[in-house]
Amino acid sequence: MDGQFPRAGRVEWIGGADQPTRDVVSVPECRLEPGSGIDGEHHAVSGESDRQVTLIQHEHLATVAALLGRDSIDPALLRRNIVVSGINLLALQDRTFQLGETVLEGTGPCEPCERMELNLGTGGYNAMNGHGGICARVVTGGVVHVGDVLNAATR
């Protein structure tokens, strides 16, 4: 069943890293380019077309923190590009959706990597497992800002 969404989502945080080994830096906005991803971000030049942009659900940050025995988690530690609240991102993993002035296509779940053990400590990988968000391709480029709306397109 391809149901409707009760409400739109909202961009809560944006970040990126220009190299895979560098820390993710929080920014108020980013430019998304079709066929590559976030301008200046390391995935934009890596040729990973299914992982041009990574998104994680804001509500899952509290879950990951709780599983690790923490009060909160800095989104930069999770190495995702965009944190969105108010919508079930996993339901968008094979759909087209509008994010601000851009259009993205979900390409599947964003599985955690071994870096989560380093960033979050022992158990970080398993705390993120099932809560890693989704990957997406950029269909229509533009600028995304913190506070922008995410609307799921109907099929």
CSV table of C-alpha atoms in Angstrom, one decimal:
chain,number,residue,atom,x,y,z
A,1,MET,CA,0.0,0.0,0.0
A,2,ASP,CA,1.3,3.5,-0.9
A,3,GLY,CA,-0.4,5.6,1.8
A,4,GLN,CA,-0.4,9.3,2.4
A,5,PHE,CA,1.7,11.2,4.9
A,6,PRO,CA,-0.1,12.9,7.8
A,7,ARG,CA,2.1,16.0,7.5
A,8,ALA,CA,5.3,17.4,5.9
A,9,GLY,CA,8.7,17.1,7.3
A,10,ARG,CA,11.1,19.9,8.3
A,11,VAL,CA,14.9,20.3,7.8
A,12,GLU,CA,16.4,20.6,11.3
A,13,TRP,CA,20.1,20.4,10.5
A,14,ILE,CA,22.5,20.3,7.5
A,15,GLY,CA,26.1,19.1,7.5
A,16,GLY,CA,28.9,17.8,5.3
A,17,ALA,CA,32.5,16.9,5.0
A,18,ASP,CA,34.8,17.7,2.1
A,19,GLN,CA,36.9,14.5,2.7
A,20,PRO,CA,35.8,11.1,4.0
A,21,THR,CA,38.1,11.3,7.0
A,22,ARG,CA,37.3,14.9,8.0
A,23,ASP,CA,34.7,15.9,10.6
A,24,VAL,CA,31.2,16.8,9.4
A,25,VAL,CA,30.6,20.5,9.7
A,26,SER,CA,27.1,22.0,10.4
A,27,VAL,CA,26.0,24.6,7.8
A,28,PRO,CA,22.7,26.7,7.6
A,29,GLU,CA,22.2,25.7,3.9
A,30,CYS,CA,23.7,23.7,1.1
A,31,ARG,CA,23.5,23.5,-2.7
A,32,LEU,CA,22.4,20.2,-4.2
A,33,GLU,CA,23.6,19.4,-7.7
A,34,PRO,CA,21.9,16.8,-10.0
A,35,GLY,CA,24.1,13.8,-10.6
A,36,SER,CA,26.5,14.6,-7.8
A,37,GLY,CA,24.9,15.7,-4.6
A,38,ILE,CA,26.0,18.4,-2.1
A,39,ASP,CA,28.3,20.9,-3.7
A,40,GLY,CA,31.7,20.6,-1.9
A,41,GLU,CA,30.8,17.4,0.0
A,42,HIS,CA,33.0,14.3,-0.5
A,43,HIS,CA,30.2,12.1,-1.8
A,44,ALA,CA,29.7,14.6,-4.6
A,45,VAL,CA,33.0,13.6,-6.2
A,46,SER,CA,33.1,9.9,-5.2
A,47,GLY,CA,30.9,8.7,-8.0
A,48,GLU,CA,28.5,7.0,-5.5
A,49,SER,CA,25.3,7.9,-7.5
A,50,ASP,CA,22.9,6.2,-5.0
A,51,ARG,CA,24.4,8.0,-2.1
A,52,GLN,CA,24.5,11.6,-3.2
A,53,VAL,CA,22.7,12.9,-0.1
A,54,THR,CA,22.1,11.1,3.2
A,55,LEU,CA,19.1,11.9,5.4
A,56,ILE,CA,18.3,10.8,9.0
A,57,GLN,CA,15.1,11.2,11.0
A,58,HIS,CA,15.4,13.7,13.9
A,59,GLU,CA,13.2,11.5,16.0
A,60,HIS,CA,15.8,8.7,15.8
A,61,LEU,CA,18.5,10.8,17.3
A,62,ALA,CA,16.9,10.3,20.7
A,63,THR,CA,16.6,6.6,20.2
A,64,VAL,CA,20.3,6.3,19.3
A,65,ALA,CA,21.2,8.4,22.3
A,66,ALA,CA,19.1,6.3,24.6
A,67,LEU,CA,20.6,3.0,23.3
A,68,LEU,CA,24.0,4.5,24.1
A,69,GLY,CA,23.0,5.7,27.5
A,70,ARG,CA,23.3,9.4,26.5
A,71,ASP,CA,21.0,12.3,26.8
A,72,SER,CA,21.6,13.5,23.2
A,73,ILE,CA,23.7,13.0,20.1
A,74,ASP,CA,25.4,15.6,18.0
A,75,PRO,CA,24.1,15.0,14.4
A,76,ALA,CA,27.6,15.6,13.0
A,77,LEU,CA,28.8,12.4,14.7
A,78,LEU,CA,26.3,10.4,12.7
A,79,ARG,CA,27.9,11.6,9.4
A,80,ARG,CA,24.5,12.2,7.7
A,81,ASN,CA,23.9,15.3,5.6
A,82,ILE,CA,20.4,16.3,6.5
A,83,VAL,CA,18.3,15.8,9.6
A,84,VAL,CA,14.6,15.9,9.0
A,85,SER,CA,11.7,15.8,11.6
A,86,GLY,CA,8.0,15.1,11.3
A,87,ILE,CA,8.0,12.5,8.5
A,88,ASN,CA,8.9,8.8,8.3
A,89,LEU,CA,12.0,8.8,6.1
A,90,LEU,CA,12.1,5.1,5.6
A,91,ALA,CA,8.8,5.4,3.8
A,92,LEU,CA,10.6,7.6,1.3
A,93,GLN,CA,13.4,5.2,0.5
A,94,ASP,CA,12.0,4.4,-2.9
A,95,ARG,CA,10.0,7.6,-3.6
A,96,THR,CA,10.6,11.0,-5.1
A,97,PHE,CA,10.2,13.9,-2.7
A,98,GLN,CA,10.6,17.6,-2.6
A,99,LEU,CA,13.1,19.1,-0.1
A,100,GLY,CA,12.9,22.9,-0.2
A,101,GLU,CA,13.4,23.9,-3.8
A,102,THR,CA,15.0,20.6,-4.7
A,103,VAL,CA,13.7,17.2,-5.7
A,104,LEU,CA,15.3,14.0,-4.4
A,105,GLU,CA,14.7,10.3,-5.1
A,106,GLY,CA,15.2,7.9,-2.2
A,107,THR,CA,17.6,5.1,-3.2
A,108,GLY,CA,17.4,2.9,0.0
A,109,PRO,CA,18.4,2.7,3.6
A,110,CYS,CA,21.6,4.4,4.8
A,111,GLU,CA,23.3,1.6,6.7
A,112,PRO,CA,25.8,2.5,9.5
A,113,CYS,CA,29.5,2.0,8.9
A,114,GLU,CA,32.4,1.0,11.2
A,115,ARG,CA,33.0,4.7,11.8
A,116,MET,CA,30.0,4.7,14.2
A,117,GLU,CA,32.1,2.7,16.7
A,118,LEU,CA,34.8,5.5,16.6
A,119,ASN,CA,32.3,8.4,16.7
A,120,LEU,CA,29.8,7.0,19.2
A,121,GLY,CA,31.9,4.5,21.2
A,122,THR,CA,31.4,0.9,21.8
A,123,GLY,CA,28.0,-0.2,20.5
A,124,GLY,CA,27.7,2.8,18.2
A,125,TYR,CA,27.2,0.6,15.1
A,126,ASN,CA,24.4,-1.4,16.6
A,127,ALA,CA,22.8,1.6,18.1
A,128,MET,CA,22.6,3.1,14.6
A,129,ASN,CA,21.5,-0.2,12.9
A,130,GLY,CA,17.9,0.3,11.7
A,131,HIS,CA,18.1,4.0,12.6
A,132,GLY,CA,20.5,5.2,9.9
A,133,GLY,CA,18.1,7.0,7.6
A,134,ILE,CA,18.1,6.9,3.8
A,135,CYS,CA,20.3,7.7,0.9
A,136,ALA,CA,19.0,9.8,-2.1
A,137,ARG,CA,19.9,11.0,-5.5
A,138,VAL,CA,19.4,14.6,-6.6
A,139,VAL,CA,16.8,14.9,-9.4
A,140,THR,CA,16.4,18.7,-9.4
A,141,GLY,CA,19.1,20.8,-7.9
A,142,GLY,CA,18.8,24.0,-5.8
A,143,VAL,CA,19.5,25.3,-2.3
A,144,VAL,CA,18.3,23.6,0.9
A,145,HIS,CA,18.1,25.6,4.1
A,146,VAL,CA,17.5,24.6,7.7
A,147,GLY,CA,13.7,25.1,8.2
A,148,ASP,CA,12.8,24.0,4.7
A,149,VAL,CA,9.9,21.7,4.2
A,150,LEU,CA,10.0,18.1,3.0
A,151,ASN,CA,7.0,17.0,1.0
A,152,ALA,CA,6.5,13.5,-0.3
A,153,ALA,CA,5.4,13.4,-4.0
A,154,THR,CA,2.4,11.2,-4.9
A,155,ARG,CA,3.1,8.5,-7.3
